[in-house]
Amino acid sequence: MLTTRIIPCLDVEDGQVVKGVRFEALRRAGDPVELAKLYNEQGADEIVFLDIGASYRSRRTMLEVVERVSDCVFVPLTVGGGIRNIQEMRDALNAGADKVAICTAALETPELINEGAARFGSQCIVLSIDAKRVGDRWHAFAKGGRLDTGVDAVDWAREAERRGAGEILLNSIDRDGTGTGYDLELTRRVADSVSIPVIASGGAGTLDQLYQAVVDGHADAVLLASLLHYQAYTVADIKRYLKQKGLHIR
């Protein structure tokens, strides 16, 4: 049985961790280095660092912050936000990232997935999909959730796997920051359509919703922000609960 991973997410803008609702109304949640240290100590399996302003402001990922985070975190670190080409992938990896997450750039140039996987290995390439329901489908959005590409999110996940992506970070824009639970139908459709791991993101508000993401949504990992940043629970609390529910937790 595969281990379910618990992954805190640090959304960073202007050097501070922020959290909003559906990618809007951002409020500060703390210092990225201090929060990374805390979650590392609490037993996080991995940490995701996203420079959320980078893609639509054409700003390079804040590599100095990545370096500071990687110095104090001893679990795998995924870095994303505005990574547009192979050199920027290399820069992030050299700054201490174990994986790079790409979203807008991959939608604009899908071959970037192939090239990144060929250069650094599929295990380093995470396709981040910001998905929003449109009618009876979900579209992949670009530019920090601002641009509807019209691309079907489930089809895009399949294509990314074919191109060499090693993992899917699936975020529901509709659920993001709402605390109403993950979009289980979206998560299940994507997870059932690919053989690579899928990380559920967007909407966690209770511990049972994390359990549902794995059991009903078929996710391999859960991404968390608000539940942790505002100290509703610790990573250890979450792991204890999920173990009691029968999940295989590290």
XYZ file of C-alpha atoms in Angstrom:
250
model
C 0.000 0.000 0.000
C 1.331 3.431 -0.934
C 1.879 5.991 1.795
C -0.463 8.998 1.735
C 1.629 12.169 1.873
C 0.726 15.257 3.901
C 2.082 18.337 2.104
C 1.893 21.891 3.458
C 1.736 24.579 0.786
C 3.427 27.960 1.133
C 1.861 30.447 -1.286
C 4.234 33.399 -1.290
C 3.790 36.930 -2.563
C 6.217 39.773 -1.862
C 8.204 37.531 0.463
C 5.286 36.607 2.735
C 3.074 33.535 2.924
C -0.460 34.507 1.918
C -3.804 32.729 1.656
C -6.977 33.764 -0.086
C -10.287 32.421 -1.311
C -10.513 31.307 -4.939
C -7.161 33.022 -5.587
C -8.473 36.397 -4.344
C -8.690 38.441 -1.101
C -5.205 37.442 -0.030
C -4.178 37.871 3.583
C -0.822 37.344 5.191
C -0.170 34.087 7.029
C 3.477 34.376 8.071
C 7.121 34.113 7.101
C 7.911 31.320 4.609
C 11.136 30.305 6.296
C 9.611 30.109 9.779
C 6.562 28.198 8.561
C 8.734 25.796 6.562
C 10.806 25.110 9.676
C 7.661 24.520 11.719
C 6.099 22.089 9.248
C 9.380 20.251 8.822
C 9.537 19.783 12.607
C 5.901 18.659 12.721
C 6.603 15.818 10.292
C 5.453 17.064 6.890
C 6.270 14.587 4.136
C 7.018 17.302 1.591
C 6.580 21.056 1.255
C 5.348 22.961 -1.782
C 6.522 26.530 -2.292
C 4.598 28.619 -4.846
C 5.451 32.177 -5.822
C 1.844 32.949 -6.717
C 2.496 36.359 -8.225
C 5.235 35.242 -10.564
C 3.399 33.954 -13.616
C 1.113 36.902 -14.265
C 3.664 39.525 -13.279
C 6.374 37.912 -15.391
C 8.562 37.770 -12.327
C 11.175 35.125 -11.668
C 10.668 32.867 -8.705
C 12.206 34.395 -5.626
C 15.276 32.211 -5.589
C 16.765 33.777 -2.487
C 13.671 32.748 -0.501
C 13.873 29.258 -1.989
C 17.485 29.010 -0.852
C 16.591 30.092 2.680
C 13.698 27.605 2.839
C 15.772 24.731 1.489
C 18.478 25.391 4.099
C 16.091 24.545 6.936
C 13.831 21.918 5.374
C 14.890 18.288 5.210
C 11.960 16.873 3.257
C 11.409 17.096 -0.518
C 10.670 20.638 -1.649
C 8.631 21.491 -4.751
C 9.012 24.997 -6.140
C 6.736 26.680 -8.668
C 5.398 30.010 -9.798
C 6.521 31.707 -12.982
C 8.916 28.965 -14.070
C 8.891 29.421 -17.838
C 11.834 27.546 -19.316
C 14.582 24.989 -18.753
C 17.007 27.537 -17.321
C 14.496 28.642 -14.691
C 13.873 24.997 -13.805
C 17.612 24.558 -13.394
C 17.842 27.716 -11.277
C 15.107 26.440 -8.922
C 16.744 23.034 -8.591
C 20.133 24.658 -7.961
C 18.534 26.830 -5.273
C 17.502 23.705 -3.370
C 14.271 22.442 -4.920
C 13.812 18.710 -5.448
C 10.975 19.219 -7.932
C 9.635 22.061 -10.058
C 5.947 22.772 -10.660
C 4.877 24.330 -13.942
C 1.419 25.587 -14.893
C 1.053 28.507 -17.337
C 4.284 27.801 -19.226
C 3.262 24.184 -19.804
C -0.124 25.245 -21.193
C 1.575 27.728 -23.502
C 4.373 25.351 -24.530
C 3.504 21.720 -23.746
C 6.882 20.584 -25.080
C 8.407 22.108 -21.948
C 7.164 19.040 -20.050
C 9.011 16.724 -22.440
C 12.187 18.770 -22.291
C 12.143 19.120 -18.510
C 11.603 15.383 -18.037
C 14.425 14.603 -20.475
C 16.845 17.003 -18.768
C 16.059 16.435 -15.105
C 13.973 13.243 -14.954
C 10.213 12.802 -14.691
C 10.454 12.688 -10.896
C 11.397 16.389 -10.950
C 8.517 17.597 -13.121
C 5.180 18.388 -11.459
C 2.337 19.629 -13.631
C 0.218 22.070 -11.654
C -3.372 22.257 -12.906
C -5.572 25.109 -11.696
C -8.991 23.729 -12.621
C -12.393 25.397 -12.578
C -15.746 23.899 -13.425
C -17.228 25.173 -16.675
C -20.532 23.475 -17.475
C -20.076 19.734 -17.073
C -16.278 19.847 -17.458
C -13.297 21.422 -15.767
C -11.029 23.793 -17.645
C -7.346 24.347 -16.955
C -6.732 27.991 -16.124
C -3.488 29.924 -16.617
C -1.989 33.172 -15.293
C -2.717 32.463 -11.631
C -6.310 31.394 -12.276
C -7.100 34.452 -14.404
C -7.180 32.972 -17.907
C -9.541 30.217 -19.057
C -7.567 28.279 -21.657
C -10.545 26.129 -22.629
C -8.329 23.053 -22.196
C -10.093 20.124 -20.541
C -8.304 19.503 -17.233
C -8.682 15.711 -17.330
C -7.373 15.501 -20.904
C -4.519 17.819 -19.978
C -3.486 15.552 -17.100
C -3.382 12.580 -19.471
C -1.308 14.516 -21.987
C 1.107 15.668 -19.302
C 1.700 12.088 -18.224
C 2.377 11.074 -21.827
C 4.849 13.930 -22.113
C 6.771 12.813 -19.035
C 5.353 14.635 -16.015
C 5.958 12.651 -12.851
C 3.142 14.066 -10.745
C -0.028 16.173 -10.948
C -0.773 18.968 -8.481
C -4.511 19.419 -8.928
C -6.016 22.565 -7.471
C -9.731 23.347 -7.550
C -10.198 27.082 -8.031
C -13.864 26.696 -7.038
C -12.918 25.214 -3.660
C -9.651 27.056 -2.971
C -9.634 28.607 0.503
C -13.315 27.894 1.109
C -12.960 25.113 3.680
C -15.826 23.255 2.007
C -13.758 20.211 1.040
C -11.853 19.077 -1.998
C -13.638 18.712 -5.332
C -13.874 14.939 -5.064
C -15.371 14.389 -8.507
C -12.625 16.371 -10.214
C -9.916 14.685 -8.166
C -11.271 11.208 -8.814
C -11.632 11.797 -12.557
C -8.063 12.977 -12.883
C -6.614 10.342 -10.541
C -8.443 7.550 -12.347
C -7.232 8.784 -15.751
C -3.490 8.750 -15.005
C -1.029 6.358 -13.398
C 1.209 9.034 -11.859
C 0.526 10.442 -8.361
C -2.137 13.111 -7.962
C -2.011 15.678 -5.147
C -5.432 17.010 -4.137
C -5.507 20.744 -3.452
C -8.088 23.394 -2.718
C -10.803 23.389 -0.082
C -9.625 21.420 2.949
C -11.564 22.524 6.018
C -11.859 19.418 8.205
C -9.814 16.312 8.887
C -12.524 14.087 7.434
C -12.264 15.968 4.139
C -8.605 14.927 3.922
C -9.661 11.326 4.413
C -12.338 11.693 1.744
C -9.803 13.077 -0.741
C -7.845 9.833 -0.490
C -10.673 7.304 -0.163
C -13.303 8.907 -2.414
C -11.110 11.199 -4.515
C -8.388 8.565 -5.038
C -5.678 11.154 -4.356
C -2.152 10.027 -3.491
C -1.431 13.091 -1.355
C -3.217 16.089 0.128
C -2.032 19.679 -0.029
C -2.869 21.942 2.925
C -2.611 25.635 3.641
C -5.287 27.326 5.785
C -5.767 24.333 8.106
C -2.116 24.613 9.093
C -1.288 28.302 8.693
C -3.998 29.404 11.116
C -3.096 26.629 13.579
C -6.352 24.710 13.463
C -4.231 21.549 13.401
C -0.625 20.455 13.263
C 0.776 17.996 10.738
C 1.070 15.509 13.614
C -2.647 15.942 14.433
C -3.543 15.227 10.831
C -1.349 12.154 10.583
C -2.705 10.767 13.846
C -6.295 11.150 12.635
C -5.651 9.579 9.237
C -3.788 6.650 10.794
C -6.749 6.036 13.096
C -8.976 5.990 10.003
C -6.828 3.262 8.507
C -4.720 5.116 5.984
C -1.066 4.224 5.521
C 0.793 7.292 6.825
C 4.529 7.764 7.234
